[in-house]
Amino acid sequence: MAYHLHQIPLFTTLEKAENILLAGAGGGFDIYSGLPLYFALRQMGKKVHLANLAFSFLAGSDAEQINDVTWKVNANSSGVSYFPEKYLCEWLASVGEQVEIYSFAKAGVVPLRNAYQHLIDTLELDAVVLVDGGTDSLMRGDEAGLGTPTEDVASMGAVFQAEVDQKLLVCLGFGVDDFHGVPHAQFLENVARLSQKKAFLGCFSLTPGMVEANALRDATQYANEKMSFQPSIVANSIVSALEGHYGDHHATFRTSGSRLWINPLMYIYWGFQLEPIIDELLYYELIRNTENIDEINNLIMLFRSRITPKLKEQIPL
């Protein structure tokens, strides 16, 4: 597909999709990073559903269980203290959006694939857009550090195997994964490789004061109040950048003792076709038939034990 300068390829790619699932790939607050996209796609006239890989103990909540790994969370759900999906539903209700979030328990690729396929079929989806808060979802496996890839690759592998017309991945938060050891130079190298495959759908930026950016800020601050015991490092780093902070700025107690790089690149979205990313994932064949999340984690460690990772590079900025 040919694009022009005035077009944003991610949205142009989704132009014909009418029914879209926007899903947090890596768990916890990843769906918050998709909130600006939710409002943008709604503004385009799309029907948008929300999903998220949950860190919450969903079985301990009173949310409606759909199948073995899927619960339907809404603003009235209760029963667990760590519940970012519920608080996002509450915040959305406060701005007039009555939304349910399909929440997946941590699982292997096969159960998650079945869960995604169920939603694709029952909701008659045209597209699934996975959202990663951070950029570690682009790590192939041989980089100097992988960040926290287990949940990301579980979701990515599941959607890769599912049958739906369009499968995309969007990252928000360049620089935030330095906290988890992700080498930025090698992320950029992987983007370049995906560009060769015409899988890179470009970058576009939130800006301070933008309506959709304000939604991310307000929803994050609402969740901070409700879950002050465990605020999101990623979401609060992005919000800090949007507020104009730079460098070693700490918005939460969870990062104290570390050195952060809050910067304006954090509020840039990076869009990709999903399939070529999985084609590049060096350990995909090891994890493709996994049943639980611990299998994935153990197989990633096994893969890493068999290779010599690249050395960390410094970006010449």
Coordinates of C-alpha atoms in Angstrom, one line a residue:
M1 CA 0.0 0.0 0.0
A2 CA 1.3 3.4 -0.9
Y3 CA 1.1 6.2 1.6
H4 CA 1.5 10.0 1.4
L5 CA 3.1 12.4 3.8
H6 CA -0.2 13.7 5.2
Q7 CA -1.3 10.1 6.1
I8 CA -0.6 8.1 9.2
P9 CA 0.0 4.5 7.8
L10 CA -1.4 2.8 10.9
F11 CA -4.7 4.5 10.5
T12 CA -4.7 4.2 6.8
T13 CA -4.1 0.4 7.2
L14 CA -7.2 0.2 9.4
E15 CA -9.3 2.4 7.1
K16 CA -11.5 -0.5 6.0
A17 CA -11.7 -2.3 9.3
E18 CA -15.0 -1.5 11.1
N19 CA -14.7 -3.7 14.1
I20 CA -11.4 -3.6 16.0
L21 CA -10.0 -5.2 19.2
L22 CA -7.4 -3.0 20.9
A23 CA -5.5 -5.3 23.3
G24 CA -2.8 -4.7 25.9
A25 CA -0.1 -7.2 25.0
G26 CA 2.2 -7.4 28.0
G27 CA -0.3 -7.2 30.8
G28 CA -1.0 -4.7 33.6
F29 CA -1.2 -1.2 32.3
D30 CA -0.5 -1.9 28.6
I31 CA -4.1 -1.2 27.7
Y32 CA -3.7 2.3 29.1
S33 CA -1.1 3.0 26.4
G34 CA -3.8 2.1 23.8
L35 CA -6.3 4.6 25.3
P36 CA -5.4 7.5 22.9
L37 CA -5.8 5.0 20.0
Y38 CA -9.2 4.0 21.3
F39 CA -10.5 7.6 21.1
A40 CA -8.8 8.2 17.8
L41 CA -10.3 5.1 16.2
R42 CA -13.7 6.0 17.7
Q43 CA -13.4 9.4 16.1
M44 CA -12.9 7.7 12.8
G45 CA -16.2 5.9 13.3
K46 CA -14.8 2.5 14.2
K47 CA -16.4 0.2 16.7
V48 CA -13.6 -0.5 19.2
H49 CA -13.5 -3.3 21.8
L50 CA -10.8 -3.4 24.6
A51 CA -8.9 -6.4 25.9
N52 CA -5.8 -6.8 28.2
L53 CA -3.6 -9.6 29.4
A54 CA -4.2 -9.2 33.1
F55 CA -1.8 -9.3 36.1
S56 CA -4.9 -9.4 38.3
F57 CA -6.1 -12.6 40.0
L58 CA -9.2 -12.7 37.8
A59 CA -10.5 -15.9 39.3
G60 CA -10.8 -14.0 42.6
S61 CA -12.9 -11.3 41.2
D62 CA -16.7 -11.3 40.5
A63 CA -16.2 -10.4 36.8
E64 CA -18.1 -12.6 34.4
Q65 CA -16.0 -15.5 33.2
I66 CA -16.2 -16.2 29.5
N67 CA -14.0 -19.2 29.1
D68 CA -10.9 -20.8 30.8
V69 CA -8.7 -17.7 30.5
T70 CA -11.1 -14.8 29.7
W71 CA -13.1 -12.6 32.1
K72 CA -15.3 -9.6 31.2
V73 CA -14.4 -6.7 33.5
N74 CA -16.5 -3.6 33.9
A75 CA -16.7 -0.6 36.3
N76 CA -18.6 -2.6 38.9
S77 CA -16.2 -5.6 39.0
S78 CA -14.6 -6.2 42.4
G79 CA -12.8 -8.8 44.5
V80 CA -9.1 -8.0 43.9
S81 CA -7.0 -5.0 44.9
Y82 CA -4.7 -4.8 41.9
F83 CA -7.2 -4.2 39.1
P84 CA -6.1 -1.7 36.4
E85 CA -8.8 -3.0 34.0
K86 CA -11.6 -2.2 36.5
Y87 CA -10.2 1.3 37.2
L88 CA -9.9 2.1 33.5
C89 CA -13.6 1.1 33.1
E90 CA -14.4 3.4 36.0
W91 CA -12.5 6.3 34.5
L92 CA -14.1 5.7 31.0
A93 CA -17.5 5.7 32.7
S94 CA -16.7 9.0 34.2
V95 CA -16.3 10.5 30.7
G96 CA -19.4 8.9 29.3
E97 CA -17.9 5.7 27.9
Q98 CA -19.6 2.5 29.1
V99 CA -16.9 -0.1 28.3
E100 CA -16.1 -3.6 29.2
I101 CA -12.6 -5.0 29.0
Y102 CA -12.0 -8.6 28.0
S103 CA -9.2 -9.6 30.4
F104 CA -7.0 -12.7 29.9
A105 CA -5.4 -14.6 32.7
K106 CA -1.7 -15.3 32.1
A107 CA -1.5 -18.4 29.9
G108 CA 0.5 -20.0 27.1
V109 CA 0.2 -19.3 23.4
V110 CA -2.4 -22.0 22.8
P111 CA -5.0 -21.0 25.4
L112 CA -4.5 -17.3 24.5
R113 CA -4.9 -18.1 20.8
N114 CA -8.2 -19.9 21.5
A115 CA -9.4 -17.0 23.7
Y116 CA -8.5 -14.4 21.0
Q117 CA -10.2 -16.6 18.3
H118 CA -13.4 -16.7 20.4
L119 CA -13.5 -12.9 20.6
I120 CA -12.7 -12.6 16.9
D121 CA -15.6 -14.9 16.0
T122 CA -18.2 -13.7 18.5
L123 CA -17.4 -10.0 18.0
E124 CA -16.9 -10.4 14.3
L125 CA -13.6 -8.5 14.4
D126 CA -11.8 -7.2 11.3
A127 CA -8.6 -6.4 13.1
V128 CA -6.6 -7.0 16.3
V129 CA -4.2 -4.2 17.4
L130 CA -1.9 -5.2 20.2
V131 CA -0.4 -2.4 22.3
D132 CA 2.9 -2.6 24.2
G133 CA 3.7 0.0 26.8
G134 CA 7.4 0.1 26.1
T135 CA 9.4 -1.4 23.2
D136 CA 10.6 -4.8 24.4
S137 CA 8.0 -6.6 22.2
L138 CA 10.4 -6.0 19.3
M139 CA 13.3 -7.9 20.8
R140 CA 14.1 -10.9 18.6
G141 CA 15.9 -12.8 21.4
D142 CA 19.6 -12.3 20.7
E143 CA 19.8 -8.7 22.0
A144 CA 21.9 -7.7 25.0
G145 CA 18.8 -7.5 27.1
L146 CA 15.2 -8.6 26.4
G147 CA 13.3 -6.6 29.1
T148 CA 10.2 -8.5 30.2
P149 CA 9.1 -10.3 27.0
T150 CA 7.2 -13.3 28.4
E151 CA 3.7 -11.8 28.4
D152 CA 4.2 -9.8 25.2
V153 CA 5.3 -12.9 23.2
A154 CA 2.4 -14.9 24.6
S155 CA -0.1 -12.4 23.2
M156 CA 1.8 -11.9 20.0
G157 CA 2.1 -15.6 19.3
A158 CA -1.6 -16.0 20.1
V159 CA -2.8 -13.3 17.7
F160 CA -0.3 -14.5 15.1
Q161 CA -1.9 -17.9 15.1
A162 CA -5.5 -16.6 15.2
E163 CA -7.5 -16.1 12.0
V164 CA -8.4 -12.4 11.5
D165 CA -7.9 -10.1 8.6
Q166 CA -5.5 -7.6 10.2
K167 CA -2.9 -8.1 13.0
L168 CA -0.9 -5.1 14.1
L169 CA 1.4 -4.2 17.0
V170 CA 1.8 -0.6 18.4
C171 CA 4.5 0.4 20.9
L172 CA 4.4 3.6 23.1
G173 CA 7.2 4.6 25.5
F174 CA 10.6 4.6 23.7
G175 CA 13.2 4.8 26.4
V176 CA 11.1 3.5 29.3
D177 CA 12.5 0.0 29.0
D178 CA 16.0 1.1 29.8
F179 CA 14.8 0.5 33.4
H180 CA 14.5 -3.2 32.4
G181 CA 17.7 -3.4 30.4
V182 CA 16.4 -3.1 26.8
P183 CA 19.1 -1.8 24.4
H184 CA 17.6 1.1 22.5
A185 CA 20.2 0.8 19.7
Q186 CA 19.1 -2.8 19.0
F187 CA 15.4 -1.8 19.1
L188 CA 16.2 0.7 16.3
E189 CA 18.1 -2.0 14.4
N190 CA 15.1 -4.3 14.6
V191 CA 12.8 -1.4 13.3
A192 CA 15.2 -1.0 10.4
R193 CA 15.0 -4.7 9.6
L194 CA 11.2 -4.6 9.7
S195 CA 11.3 -1.5 7.4
Q196 CA 13.1 -3.7 4.8
K197 CA 10.1 -6.1 5.0
K198 CA 7.7 -3.2 4.7
A199 CA 6.3 -4.1 8.1
F200 CA 7.0 -0.7 9.8
L201 CA 3.9 1.5 9.8
G202 CA 5.8 4.6 10.9
C203 CA 5.8 6.8 13.9
F204 CA 3.3 9.4 15.0
S205 CA 3.3 11.5 18.2
L206 CA 1.0 12.4 21.0
T207 CA 1.6 16.0 22.0
P208 CA 1.1 17.7 25.4
G209 CA -2.4 19.1 25.5
M210 CA -3.8 16.8 22.8
V211 CA -7.2 15.5 23.8
E212 CA -6.2 11.9 23.5
A213 CA -3.0 12.5 25.4
N214 CA -5.0 14.2 28.2
A215 CA -7.1 11.0 28.4
L216 CA -4.0 8.9 29.0
R217 CA -2.8 11.3 31.6
D218 CA -6.2 11.5 33.4
A219 CA -6.8 7.7 33.3
T220 CA -3.3 7.1 34.7
Q221 CA -3.7 9.6 37.5
Y222 CA -7.1 8.0 38.4
A223 CA -5.5 4.6 38.6
N224 CA -2.6 6.1 40.7
E225 CA -5.2 7.2 43.2
K226 CA -7.0 3.9 43.3
M227 CA -3.8 1.7 43.4
S228 CA -1.3 3.9 45.2
F229 CA 0.5 0.8 46.4
Q230 CA 1.5 -0.2 42.8
P231 CA 1.4 2.7 40.3
S232 CA 2.5 1.8 36.8
I233 CA 6.2 2.6 36.0
V234 CA 5.5 2.7 32.2
A235 CA 2.3 4.7 32.2
N236 CA 3.7 7.3 34.7
S237 CA 6.9 7.6 32.7
I238 CA 5.0 8.4 29.5
V239 CA 2.8 10.9 31.4
S240 CA 5.9 12.5 32.9
A241 CA 7.3 13.0 29.4
L242 CA 3.9 14.5 28.3
E243 CA 4.1 16.9 31.2
G244 CA 7.5 18.1 30.0
H245 CA 9.8 16.4 32.5
Y246 CA 13.2 15.3 31.2
G247 CA 16.0 13.0 32.5
D248 CA 16.1 11.4 35.9
H249 CA 12.5 12.4 37.0
H250 CA 10.7 9.9 39.3
A251 CA 6.9 10.0 39.4
T252 CA 6.5 7.0 41.6
F253 CA 8.3 5.4 44.5
R254 CA 8.8 2.2 42.5
T255 CA 11.7 3.6 40.5
S256 CA 13.6 5.2 43.4
G257 CA 17.2 4.1 43.5
S258 CA 17.4 3.7 39.7
R259 CA 18.3 6.2 37.0
L260 CA 15.5 7.1 34.5
W261 CA 15.6 8.8 31.1
I262 CA 12.3 10.6 30.8
N263 CA 12.3 12.2 27.3
P264 CA 10.0 13.4 24.5
L265 CA 10.5 10.2 22.5
M266 CA 8.3 8.4 25.1
Y267 CA 5.1 9.8 23.7
I268 CA 5.7 8.6 20.1
Y269 CA 3.8 5.6 18.8
W270 CA 5.6 3.0 16.6
G271 CA 3.3 0.9 14.4
F272 CA 4.0 -2.5 12.8
Q273 CA 2.5 -5.4 11.0
L274 CA 2.6 -8.3 13.5
E275 CA 3.4 -11.3 11.3
P276 CA 6.9 -10.2 10.2
I277 CA 7.8 -9.5 13.9
I278 CA 6.9 -13.1 14.7
D279 CA 8.9 -14.3 11.7
E280 CA 11.9 -12.5 13.2
L281 CA 11.3 -14.0 16.7
L282 CA 14.2 -16.4 17.0
Y283 CA 12.6 -18.6 19.7
Y284 CA 9.1 -18.7 18.3
E285 CA 9.2 -22.4 17.4
L286 CA 10.1 -23.1 21.0
I287 CA 7.0 -21.3 22.5
R288 CA 4.4 -21.7 19.8
N289 CA 2.6 -24.7 21.4
T290 CA 3.0 -23.6 25.1
E291 CA 0.0 -24.1 27.5
N292 CA 1.1 -21.9 30.4
I293 CA 3.1 -18.7 31.0
D294 CA 5.8 -20.4 33.0
E295 CA 6.7 -22.6 30.0
I296 CA 7.3 -19.5 27.9
N297 CA 9.5 -18.0 30.5
N298 CA 11.5 -21.2 30.9
L299 CA 11.9 -21.7 27.2
I300 CA 13.1 -18.1 26.7
M301 CA 15.8 -18.7 29.4
L302 CA 16.7 -22.0 27.7
F303 CA 17.1 -20.3 24.3
R304 CA 19.2 -17.6 25.9
S305 CA 21.5 -20.2 27.5
R306 CA 22.2 -21.6 24.1
I307 CA 23.3 -18.4 22.4
T308 CA 25.8 -15.6 22.8
P309 CA 23.7 -12.4 23.0
K310 CA 24.9 -9.3 21.3
L311 CA 26.8 -6.7 23.2
K312 CA 25.0 -3.6 24.3
E313 CA 25.6 -0.6 22.0
Q314 CA 25.5 3.0 22.8
I315 CA 23.4 5.2 20.6
P316 CA 25.6 8.0 19.2
L317 CA 23.3 10.9 20.2

